Short mmCIF file of C-alpha atoms in Angstrom, two decimals:
data_model
loop_
_atom_site.label_atom_id
_atom_site.label_comp_id
_atom_site.label_asym_id
_atom_site.label_seq_id
_atom_site.Cartn_x
_atom_site.Cartn_y
_atom_site.Cartn_z
CA MET A 1 -17.40 -20.58 -14.07
CA HIS A 2 -14.23 -18.69 -15.03
CA SER A 3 -12.36 -16.76 -12.36
CA SER A 4 -12.92 -13.51 -14.29
CA GLU A 5 -16.67 -13.85 -13.71
CA ALA A 6 -16.02 -14.68 -10.05
CA TRP A 7 -13.89 -11.52 -9.76
CA MET A 8 -16.79 -9.46 -11.01
CA LEU A 9 -19.37 -11.18 -8.80
CA GLY A 10 -17.22 -10.61 -5.72
CA SER A 11 -16.74 -6.89 -6.39
CA TYR A 12 -19.18 -4.13 -5.41
CA ARG A 13 -21.60 -5.77 -7.85
CA ARG A 14 -22.22 -8.48 -5.25
CA LEU A 15 -24.89 -6.21 -3.79
CA ASP A 16 -26.83 -6.48 -7.05
CA LEU A 17 -25.91 -9.82 -8.61
CA LEU A 18 -25.50 -12.36 -5.83
CA GLU A 19 -28.20 -13.97 -3.72
CA VAL A 20 -27.10 -12.96 -0.20
CA PRO A 21 -29.70 -13.05 2.62
CA ALA A 22 -27.58 -10.81 4.87
CA PHE A 23 -27.74 -8.03 2.26
CA ARG A 24 -31.52 -7.86 2.13
CA LEU A 25 -32.91 -9.01 5.48
CA ALA A 26 -33.29 -7.11 8.73
CA PRO A 27 -30.48 -7.77 11.28
CA GLN A 28 -32.87 -9.66 13.56
CA ALA A 29 -33.75 -12.06 10.74
CA VAL A 30 -30.12 -12.50 9.69
CA ALA A 31 -29.12 -13.55 13.20
CA ALA A 32 -31.41 -16.59 12.91
CA LEU A 33 -29.71 -17.93 9.76
CA HIS A 34 -27.29 -20.76 10.45
CA PRO A 35 -26.55 -24.35 9.32
CA LEU A 36 -28.36 -27.36 10.72
CA ARG A 37 -27.20 -28.17 14.24
CA GLY A 38 -27.38 -31.30 16.33
CA VAL A 39 -25.35 -33.98 18.08
CA ARG A 40 -23.60 -37.11 16.90
CA LEU A 41 -21.54 -39.93 18.36
CA ALA A 42 -17.77 -39.60 17.94
CA SER A 43 -14.63 -41.44 18.99
CA ILE A 44 -12.61 -38.70 20.65
CA ALA A 45 -9.37 -38.19 22.50
CA GLU A 46 -9.82 -35.45 25.07
CA LEU A 47 -6.81 -33.14 25.27
CA ALA A 48 -5.23 -31.73 28.40
CA THR A 49 -5.53 -28.03 29.24
CA ASP A 50 -2.66 -27.89 31.76
CA TRP A 51 0.17 -27.38 29.27
CA PRO A 52 3.11 -25.17 30.26
CA SER A 53 2.64 -21.44 29.90
CA LEU A 54 4.89 -20.79 26.91
CA THR A 55 6.12 -17.29 26.19
CA LEU A 56 8.10 -15.79 23.34
CA PRO A 57 8.84 -12.05 23.21
CA LEU A 58 7.58 -10.56 19.97
CA GLY A 59 11.01 -9.05 19.36
CA GLU A 60 12.64 -12.49 19.54
CA HIS A 61 10.04 -13.94 17.18
CA LEU A 62 10.66 -11.20 14.61
CA ALA A 63 14.40 -11.83 14.88
CA GLY A 64 13.93 -15.55 14.12
CA GLY A 65 13.76 -16.94 17.64
CA ALA A 66 11.61 -19.79 18.94
CA VAL A 67 10.51 -21.33 22.23
CA ALA A 68 13.29 -23.40 23.78
CA ALA A 69 12.86 -27.13 23.13
CA VAL A 70 13.06 -27.99 26.84
CA ARG A 71 10.04 -25.84 27.69
CA ALA A 72 7.37 -28.32 26.52
CA THR A 73 6.90 -31.84 25.19
CA PRO A 74 5.95 -32.34 21.52
CA LEU A 75 2.32 -33.01 22.47
CA GLU A 76 2.17 -29.91 24.66
CA ARG A 77 3.46 -27.84 21.74
CA LEU A 78 0.68 -29.24 19.56
CA LEU A 79 -1.89 -28.28 22.19
CA VAL A 80 -0.53 -24.72 22.27
CA LEU A 81 -0.80 -24.55 18.49
CA LEU A 82 -4.39 -25.82 18.48
CA ARG A 83 -5.40 -23.38 21.19
CA HIS A 84 -3.99 -20.36 19.36
CA LEU A 85 -5.22 -21.41 15.94
CA ALA A 86 -8.78 -22.69 16.31
CA SER A 87 -9.98 -22.73 19.92
CA PRO A 88 -12.28 -20.11 21.44
CA LEU A 89 -9.85 -17.88 23.34
CA ARG A 90 -11.72 -14.96 24.89
CA PHE A 91 -15.20 -14.19 26.16
CA GLU A 92 -16.19 -10.52 25.97
CA PRO A 93 -19.70 -10.21 27.45
CA GLN A 94 -20.16 -6.55 26.53
CA ASN A 95 -19.35 -7.09 22.86
CA VAL A 96 -22.05 -7.78 20.31
CA TYR A 97 -20.37 -11.10 19.50
CA GLY A 98 -18.96 -12.35 22.74
CA VAL A 99 -16.61 -15.25 21.89
CA HIS A 100 -13.44 -14.61 19.91
CA ARG A 101 -10.63 -16.76 18.56
CA GLY A 102 -7.01 -16.24 17.65
CA VAL A 103 -8.24 -15.98 14.06
CA PRO A 104 -11.30 -13.68 13.86
CA SER A 105 -14.53 -15.00 12.42
CA PRO A 106 -17.46 -13.20 10.75
CA ARG A 107 -20.07 -12.75 13.48
CA CYS A 108 -18.33 -15.55 15.43
CA GLN A 109 -19.23 -18.18 12.81
CA TYR A 110 -15.97 -20.08 12.41
CA PRO A 111 -16.17 -21.45 8.83
CA LEU A 112 -12.93 -23.46 8.94
CA ARG A 113 -12.32 -27.05 9.98
CA LEU A 114 -8.90 -28.05 11.28
CA MET A 115 -7.62 -31.52 10.43
CA LEU A 116 -4.47 -33.31 11.60
CA LEU A 117 -2.67 -36.11 9.82
CA SER A 118 -0.22 -38.23 11.79
CA ARG A 119 2.05 -41.02 10.59
CA ALA A 120 0.77 -44.44 11.69
CA ALA A 121 1.20 -48.06 10.78
CA GLY A 122 -0.99 -48.74 7.76
CA GLY A 123 -1.16 -45.17 6.47
CA PRO A 124 -1.97 -41.66 7.63
CA ARG A 125 -4.29 -41.33 10.61
CA LEU A 126 -6.82 -38.53 10.23
CA TRP A 127 -7.96 -36.44 13.18
CA ARG A 128 -10.55 -33.70 13.30
CA TYR A 129 -10.02 -31.02 15.92
CA LEU A 130 -13.19 -30.18 17.86
CA PRO A 131 -12.50 -26.64 19.16
CA GLU A 132 -15.41 -26.30 21.59
CA HIS A 133 -14.48 -29.62 23.20
CA HIS A 134 -10.68 -29.16 22.91
CA ALA A 135 -10.54 -32.74 21.69
CA LEU A 136 -9.43 -34.72 18.66
CA GLU A 137 -11.86 -36.96 16.86
CA ASP A 138 -10.16 -40.10 15.61
CA LEU A 139 -11.38 -40.69 12.04
CA GLY A 140 -9.14 -43.71 11.49
CA LEU A 141 -6.68 -44.44 8.70
CA HIS A 142 -7.30 -42.46 5.51
CA PRO A 143 -5.01 -43.40 2.59
CA ALA A 144 -6.79 -40.80 0.42
CA TRP A 145 -5.03 -38.10 2.48
CA GLN A 146 -1.55 -39.55 1.87
CA ALA A 147 -0.53 -36.74 -0.49
CA SER A 148 -1.04 -34.18 2.26
CA LEU A 149 1.15 -36.06 4.76
CA GLY A 150 3.80 -37.34 2.36
CA ASP A 151 6.74 -38.86 4.23
CA ASP A 152 6.47 -36.45 7.14
CA GLU A 153 5.40 -37.04 10.72
CA LEU A 154 2.56 -34.54 11.03
CA ALA A 155 0.40 -32.36 8.79
CA VAL A 156 -2.05 -29.63 9.78
CA VAL A 157 -4.71 -28.92 7.15
CA GLY A 158 -7.33 -26.20 7.14
CA VAL A 159 -10.56 -26.96 5.28
CA ALA A 160 -12.77 -24.07 4.17
CA ARG A 161 -16.44 -24.93 4.68
CA PHE A 162 -18.39 -22.56 2.45
CA TRP A 163 -21.68 -24.07 3.57
CA ALA A 164 -21.02 -22.90 7.15
CA LEU A 165 -21.67 -19.29 6.07
CA ALA A 166 -24.05 -20.00 3.19
CA ASP A 167 -27.30 -19.61 5.12
CA LYS A 168 -26.29 -16.07 6.05
CA TYR A 169 -24.05 -14.96 3.19
CA GLY A 170 -25.44 -17.14 0.42
CA GLU A 171 -23.47 -17.09 -2.82
CA PHE A 172 -20.99 -14.62 -1.34
CA ALA A 173 -19.92 -17.15 1.34
CA PRO A 174 -16.73 -18.39 -0.41
CA TYR A 175 -15.17 -14.92 -0.41
CA PRO A 176 -15.13 -14.19 3.37
CA THR A 177 -14.41 -17.84 4.08
CA MET A 178 -11.22 -17.78 2.01
CA LEU A 179 -10.18 -14.46 3.54
CA GLU A 180 -10.47 -16.04 6.97
CA ALA A 181 -8.58 -19.11 5.74
CA GLY A 182 -5.74 -16.78 4.77
CA MET A 183 -5.73 -15.37 8.30
CA ALA A 184 -5.52 -18.86 9.77
CA GLN A 185 -2.73 -19.73 7.33
CA ALA A 186 -0.63 -16.80 8.55
CA GLN A 187 -1.33 -17.71 12.18
CA LEU A 188 -0.27 -21.30 11.52
CA LEU A 189 3.00 -20.22 9.90
CA HIS A 190 3.81 -17.93 12.84
CA LEU A 191 2.95 -20.61 15.38
CA GLY A 192 4.98 -23.29 13.63
CA SER A 193 8.06 -21.05 13.61
CA ALA A 194 7.53 -19.87 17.20
CA LEU A 195 7.24 -23.46 18.46
CA GLY A 196 10.41 -24.50 16.66
CA TRP A 197 8.77 -26.99 14.30
CA GLN A 198 10.74 -28.00 11.23
CA GLY A 199 8.53 -28.01 8.16
CA ALA A 200 6.94 -25.99 5.39
CA ALA A 201 3.60 -24.88 4.01
CA LEU A 202 1.75 -27.51 2.00
CA PRO A 203 1.84 -27.05 -1.79
CA GLU A 204 -1.59 -26.46 -3.29
CA SER A 205 -1.39 -29.66 -5.31
CA GLU A 206 -1.09 -31.69 -2.10
CA LEU A 207 -4.08 -30.18 -0.32
CA PRO A 208 -7.23 -32.36 -0.21
CA GLY A 209 -9.58 -31.92 -3.15
CA ALA A 210 -13.20 -32.64 -3.91
CA ALA A 211 -12.58 -36.40 -3.96
CA VAL A 212 -11.92 -36.53 -0.20
CA LEU A 213 -13.99 -33.59 1.08
CA GLY A 214 -17.70 -32.87 1.32
CA ALA A 215 -19.83 -30.61 -0.84
CA TYR A 216 -18.96 -26.89 -0.71
CA GLU A 217 -15.58 -27.58 0.92
CA VAL A 218 -12.01 -27.05 -0.29
CA GLY A 219 -8.56 -27.60 1.14
CA ALA A 220 -7.44 -24.05 1.99
CA TYR A 221 -4.00 -24.17 3.63
CA GLY A 222 -1.68 -26.53 5.44
CA TRP A 223 1.70 -27.27 6.99
CA ARG A 224 3.66 -30.49 7.40
CA GLY A 225 6.98 -31.56 8.82
CA ALA A 226 8.68 -32.94 11.91
CA ALA A 227 7.13 -32.24 15.30
CA GLY A 228 9.47 -34.04 17.70
CA GLY A 229 7.67 -37.40 17.80
CA VAL A 230 4.14 -36.12 18.39
CA ALA A 231 2.70 -38.79 16.06
CA GLU A 232 3.61 -41.46 18.62
CA ASP A 233 2.04 -39.40 21.40
CA LEU A 234 -1.20 -39.16 19.41
CA GLU A 235 -1.31 -42.94 18.94
CA ARG A 236 -1.14 -43.40 22.70
CA LEU A 237 -4.01 -41.04 23.51
CA PRO A 238 -6.99 -42.87 25.09
CA ARG A 239 -10.23 -42.69 23.08
CA ARG A 240 -13.82 -42.82 24.23
CA GLU A 241 -17.23 -42.57 22.64
CA LEU A 242 -18.94 -39.25 23.26
CA ARG A 243 -21.91 -37.34 21.88
CA VAL A 244 -20.61 -34.05 20.49
CA ALA A 245 -22.29 -30.96 19.08
CA ASP A 246 -21.90 -30.42 15.36
CA GLU A 247 -23.42 -28.70 12.34
CA TRP A 248 -24.16 -29.79 8.80
CA PRO A 249 -25.04 -28.12 5.50
CA SER A 250 -28.65 -26.99 5.34
CA ALA A 251 -30.92 -28.71 2.87
CA GLY A 252 -31.54 -27.12 -0.52
CA LEU A 253 -28.42 -24.97 -0.78
CA GLU A 254 -28.15 -25.71 -4.50
CA GLU A 255 -31.70 -24.51 -5.15
CA ARG A 256 -31.48 -21.40 -2.96
CA PHE A 257 -27.98 -20.38 -4.13
CA PRO A 258 -27.34 -21.63 -7.68
CA ARG A 259 -23.92 -19.95 -7.98
CA LEU A 260 -22.57 -21.34 -4.69
CA ALA A 261 -21.30 -24.60 -6.22
CA PRO A 262 -19.47 -23.05 -9.21
CA LEU A 263 -17.98 -20.35 -7.00
CA SER A 264 -16.78 -23.03 -4.59
CA GLU A 265 -14.99 -24.74 -7.48
CA VAL A 266 -13.25 -21.50 -8.46
CA PHE A 267 -11.65 -21.42 -4.99
CA ALA A 268 -10.47 -25.06 -5.13
CA PRO A 269 -6.71 -25.78 -4.98
CA ALA A 270 -4.89 -25.29 -8.28
CA GLY A 271 -1.37 -26.03 -9.48
CA ASP A 272 1.53 -24.96 -7.30
CA ALA A 273 2.77 -21.38 -7.36
CA GLY A 274 6.40 -20.52 -7.99
CA PRO A 275 8.83 -19.10 -5.43
CA VAL A 276 7.58 -16.01 -3.59
CA PRO A 277 10.37 -13.48 -2.90
CA PHE A 278 9.97 -11.38 0.22
CA SER A 279 13.50 -10.32 1.16
CA GLU A 280 12.70 -6.66 0.50
CA LEU A 281 10.29 -6.75 3.44
CA ALA A 282 13.01 -7.75 5.89
CA THR A 283 15.09 -4.56 5.66
CA ASP A 284 13.59 -3.00 8.78
CA ALA A 285 12.75 -6.25 10.58
CA ALA A 286 15.67 -5.85 12.98
CA ALA A 287 14.58 -2.38 14.04
CA ALA A 288 10.98 -3.56 14.45
CA ALA A 289 12.19 -6.50 16.54
CA VAL A 290 14.03 -4.18 18.91
CA SER A 291 11.05 -1.86 19.24
CA ALA A 292 8.69 -4.79 19.91
CA GLY A 293 10.55 -5.55 23.13
CA SER A 294 9.12 -8.09 25.54
CA ALA A 295 5.46 -8.18 24.41
CA ASP A 296 4.56 -11.88 24.31
CA LEU A 297 3.58 -13.28 20.93
CA PHE A 298 1.17 -15.88 22.36
CA ALA A 299 -0.50 -13.30 24.61
CA LEU A 300 -1.02 -11.02 21.59
CA MET A 301 -2.67 -13.87 19.72
CA ARG A 302 -5.02 -14.45 22.65
CA THR A 303 -5.87 -10.87 23.53
CA ARG A 304 -6.15 -9.17 20.14
CA HIS A 305 -9.50 -7.38 20.10
CA SER A 306 -12.12 -7.80 17.40
CA GLY A 307 -13.45 -4.26 17.73
CA ASN A 308 -17.06 -5.47 17.84
CA ASP A 309 -17.91 -3.15 20.73
CA ALA A 310 -21.44 -1.88 21.24
CA VAL A 311 -21.31 1.81 20.41
CA GLY A 312 -21.37 4.58 22.99
CA MET A 313 -19.93 2.58 25.88
CA ALA A 314 -17.11 4.75 27.28
CA PRO A 315 -14.62 4.58 24.41
CA LEU A 316 -11.04 5.55 25.18
CA LEU A 317 -10.58 9.12 23.92
CA ARG A 318 -6.82 9.52 23.93
CA PRO A 319 -4.25 10.16 21.21
CA LEU A 320 -1.67 7.53 20.44
CA PRO A 321 1.99 8.11 21.30
CA THR A 322 3.98 10.01 18.70
CA GLY A 323 5.34 7.67 16.02
CA SER A 324 2.67 4.98 16.46
CA ARG A 325 1.84 4.88 12.76
CA ALA A 326 5.45 4.23 11.72
CA LEU A 327 5.80 1.63 14.47
CA LEU A 328 2.61 -0.17 13.43
CA LEU A 329 3.64 -0.29 9.77
CA ALA A 330 7.17 -1.47 10.63
CA ARG A 331 5.90 -4.32 12.82
CA TRP A 332 3.40 -5.31 10.14
CA ARG A 333 6.19 -5.55 7.56
CA ALA A 334 8.41 -7.44 9.98
CA LEU A 335 5.70 -10.01 10.78
CA THR A 336 5.21 -10.66 7.06
CA ALA A 337 8.96 -11.10 6.63
CA ARG A 338 9.05 -13.53 9.57
CA ARG A 339 6.42 -15.90 8.21
CA GLY A 340 7.37 -15.43 4.54
CA ARG A 341 5.10 -14.23 1.78
CA VAL A 342 2.40 -16.54 0.45
CA ALA A 343 1.41 -16.91 -3.21
CA GLY A 344 -0.54 -13.87 -4.39
CA GLU A 345 0.84 -11.51 -1.77
CA ALA A 346 3.18 -9.80 -4.25
CA GLU A 347 0.08 -8.59 -6.12
CA LEU A 348 -1.36 -6.88 -3.00
CA SER A 349 -1.05 -3.19 -2.24
CA ALA A 350 -1.98 -1.51 1.04
CA VAL A 351 -3.31 1.94 1.84
CA CYS A 352 -3.40 3.30 5.39
CA ALA A 353 -5.95 6.01 6.20
CA TRP A 354 -4.58 7.38 9.49
CA LEU A 355 -7.03 9.32 11.67
CA ASP A 356 -5.09 9.80 14.88
CA ALA A 357 -4.04 13.33 15.84
CA ASP A 358 -0.40 12.46 15.13
CA ALA A 359 0.05 13.16 11.38
CA PRO A 360 -3.37 12.19 10.01
CA GLY A 361 -3.47 11.41 6.29
CA VAL A 362 -3.18 8.61 3.75
CA TYR A 363 -0.02 6.49 3.46
CA ASP A 364 1.30 3.40 1.69
CA LEU A 365 2.75 0.36 3.49
CA ALA A 366 6.22 1.93 3.53
CA GLY A 367 4.80 4.99 5.30
CA GLU A 368 5.11 7.32 2.28
CA PRO A 369 2.29 9.90 1.92
CA LEU A 370 -0.32 9.34 -0.78
CA PRO A 371 -2.62 11.95 -2.38
CA ALA A 372 -4.95 13.59 0.12
CA PRO A 373 -8.52 12.23 0.23
CA ALA A 374 -11.42 14.03 -1.40
CA GLY A 375 -12.92 15.58 1.73
CA ARG A 376 -12.63 14.59 5.37
CA LEU A 377 -11.43 11.08 6.14
CA ASP A 378 -13.98 10.50 8.89
CA ASP A 379 -16.83 11.62 6.63
CA LEU A 380 -15.59 9.36 3.82
CA LEU A 381 -15.51 6.35 6.12
CA GLN A 382 -19.02 7.06 7.41
CA ARG A 383 -20.33 7.28 3.83
CA SER A 384 -18.66 3.98 2.94
CA LEU A 385 -20.82 2.02 5.39
CA PRO A 386 -23.18 -0.41 3.64
CA ARG A 387 -26.41 0.99 5.10
CA ALA A 388 -27.62 4.51 5.76
CA ASP A 389 -28.73 3.62 9.30
CA MET A 390 -25.25 2.45 10.35
CA ARG A 391 -22.89 4.72 12.26
CA TRP A 392 -19.37 4.44 13.61
CA SER A 393 -18.16 6.03 16.80
CA MET A 394 -15.22 7.87 15.25
CA ALA A 395 -13.63 9.14 18.49
CA PRO A 396 -11.68 5.93 19.32
CA PHE A 397 -11.14 5.10 15.62
CA LYS A 398 -7.45 5.42 14.68
CA ALA A 399 -6.90 3.92 11.24
CA ALA A 400 -8.46 2.09 8.32
CA PHE A 401 -6.34 -0.15 6.11
CA PHE A 402 -7.38 -1.15 2.60
CA LEU A 403 -5.82 -4.21 0.98
CA CYS A 404 -6.12 -3.72 -2.77
CA VAL A 405 -5.38 -5.78 -5.87
CA ASP A 406 -5.06 -5.29 -9.60
CA PRO A 407 -7.13 -8.18 -11.04
CA VAL A 408 -5.49 -7.97 -14.47
CA ARG A 409 -2.00 -8.25 -13.02
CA THR A 410 -3.07 -11.03 -10.66
CA ARG A 411 -4.71 -13.03 -13.44
CA ALA A 412 -1.60 -12.64 -15.58
CA ALA A 413 0.60 -13.91 -12.76
CA HIS A 414 -1.62 -16.74 -11.47
CA GLY A 415 -4.22 -17.55 -14.13
CA GLU A 416 -7.37 -19.24 -12.84
CA ALA A 417 -5.76 -19.65 -9.40
CA GLY A 418 -5.48 -15.88 -8.93
CA LEU A 419 -8.77 -15.37 -7.11
CA ARG A 420 -8.06 -18.11 -4.57
CA ARG A 421 -4.47 -17.02 -3.93
CA LEU A 422 -5.36 -13.36 -3.67
CA HIS A 423 -7.97 -13.97 -0.98
CA LEU A 424 -5.61 -16.19 1.01
CA ALA A 425 -2.89 -13.55 0.69
CA ALA A 426 -5.20 -10.71 1.76
CA GLY A 427 -6.27 -12.73 4.80
CA ALA A 428 -2.63 -13.42 5.72
CA ALA A 429 -1.79 -9.71 5.47
CA ALA A 430 -4.81 -8.83 7.61
CA GLN A 431 -3.75 -11.29 10.32
CA ASP A 432 -0.24 -9.84 10.49
CA LEU A 433 -1.71 -6.35 10.69
CA SER A 434 -4.03 -7.49 13.49
CA LEU A 435 -1.08 -8.80 15.53
CA ALA A 436 0.88 -5.60 14.92
CA ALA A 437 -2.12 -3.55 16.07
CA ALA A 438 -2.51 -5.69 19.19
CA SER A 439 1.13 -5.00 20.08
CA LEU A 440 0.17 -1.30 20.32
CA GLY A 441 -2.99 -1.95 22.36
CA LEU A 442 -5.35 -1.43 19.42
CA PHE A 443 -8.27 -3.54 18.26
CA ALA A 444 -8.26 -4.81 14.66
CA ARG A 445 -11.52 -5.56 12.86
CA PRO A 446 -11.06 -7.22 9.45
CA MET A 447 -14.16 -6.95 7.28
CA ARG A 448 -15.48 -7.12 3.74
CA MET A 449 -18.51 -4.86 3.97
CA LEU A 450 -17.64 -1.30 2.93
CA ARG A 451 -18.98 0.35 -0.23
CA GLU A 452 -16.06 0.22 -2.64
CA PRO A 453 -17.31 2.92 -5.08
CA VAL A 454 -17.38 5.45 -2.23
CA LEU A 455 -13.83 4.54 -1.24
CA GLU A 456 -12.59 4.63 -4.83
CA ARG A 457 -14.04 8.11 -5.36
CA GLY A 458 -12.57 9.47 -2.14
CA LEU A 459 -9.13 7.78 -1.99
CA SER A 460 -6.35 7.17 -4.50
CA LEU A 461 -6.46 3.39 -4.25
CA PRO A 462 -3.93 1.29 -6.23
CA GLY A 463 -6.54 -1.32 -7.17
CA LEU A 464 -9.76 -2.98 -6.10
CA PRO A 465 -10.19 -3.11 -2.29
CA VAL A 466 -10.63 -6.77 -1.34
CA TYR A 467 -10.30 -6.54 2.47
CA GLN A 468 -10.45 -3.76 5.05
CA VAL A 469 -9.03 -3.70 8.55
CA LEU A 470 -10.25 -1.08 11.03
CA CYS A 471 -8.09 -0.21 14.04
CA GLY A 472 -8.76 1.80 17.17
CA LEU A 473 -9.15 1.79 20.93
CA ASN A 474 -11.65 -0.37 22.75
CA ARG A 475 -13.74 1.15 25.49
CA SER A 476 -12.32 1.34 28.99
CA THR A 477 -14.94 -1.12 30.29
CA ASN A 478 -14.17 -3.87 27.77
CA LEU A 479 -14.31 -6.85 30.15
CA SER A 480 -12.93 -10.17 28.97
CA TRP A 481 -11.99 -13.61 30.24
CA GLU A 482 -9.61 -16.11 28.73
CA LEU A 483 -11.16 -19.47 27.94
CA LEU A 484 -9.64 -22.95 28.38
#
């Protein structure tokens, strides 16, 4: 399958052309769709949960700062990274989907698998992180993963498991999975910098391919470098045999979803992208860093809200402080500058539909006004919902962001790799926006569910909308507990 066909299948035509159970079944039936689940025996190293409470003011992070080296051992820094990248972080019992992570997940189905590679005698040692157990599974020496580790001490690799969402989203599963992989990639880059690790993002050509992964899986993102001797700490961890919960691909995916395999191949790693300039985004980073003040980066990663509240439960009905829109956009730009653009991000454009009482309207990422919408913004957003029986509570709703792309320009710049890179880039942008929103006390709900033709008729969009992020205020009774 060529990427041009995958572009078309992933557009608004997905409602007509793709086999997607979630698009045609009642919500009660959709909730029962999930991969096969069971238990298996694993050799695991259980990780400690009593690491130091690390803090880093958001302003210092945006200005290039990091946690002081004396604050935690190399292993403790790795535990902090794992917790904020893949572990369940918060339990919100009044939300429709109660358990949330630092990187949001469609309906709390985390479709990514986090792997570690550490330098060991005889070749790279491969570890699989088990988030619900906060443990590492020792998979032994794996020379086939040598390209991902290279000559470095540690590598962190995210694997996109399309089959994990296939029972619910069918042939559409690769699209939201890669968007979420992009979010995790941005989170990893921020965490690596905040923890003071010396390294860089993995080139696409050195991510694991089909030869070392299972069916309907691709290497999505990664980082490698020096981590202060953590490889030796991992070798010393005690292992024990333990039965752990797990899930596997359901039987008959190829028969039920014939396009799933070719679409998975379209999202596989391609050749490496060239340099990605982003210096123009750093012009107001200093001002954003000052305004961010002492808000803790790690706390924002843990407490960012998903916005999955049940409707009608005492939403907060208050306007935002004057200047909130400009502050949100500035912090978003500064976060992108801090982590550095990823391949495909230069081809993204953003539109902000601002609904708060302070200067409502439509703006670009720089905060410049765009043509007024055709009709009322709140009515447009209601009509863009995928089903007639769905409704939003608009009172606490403050903004909707649309990440758009020109497919022709993207294909010209990236060829067959354009679809993969664009989805990773859109996910990375959405994660930065989510952190910026959290710094202002707003929820952020990334999604790929709105009706694009309605949006395109009502807004002057610069391209095809590939991801949307909704922001607003959670209800006053939004109870939550931190996990771990």
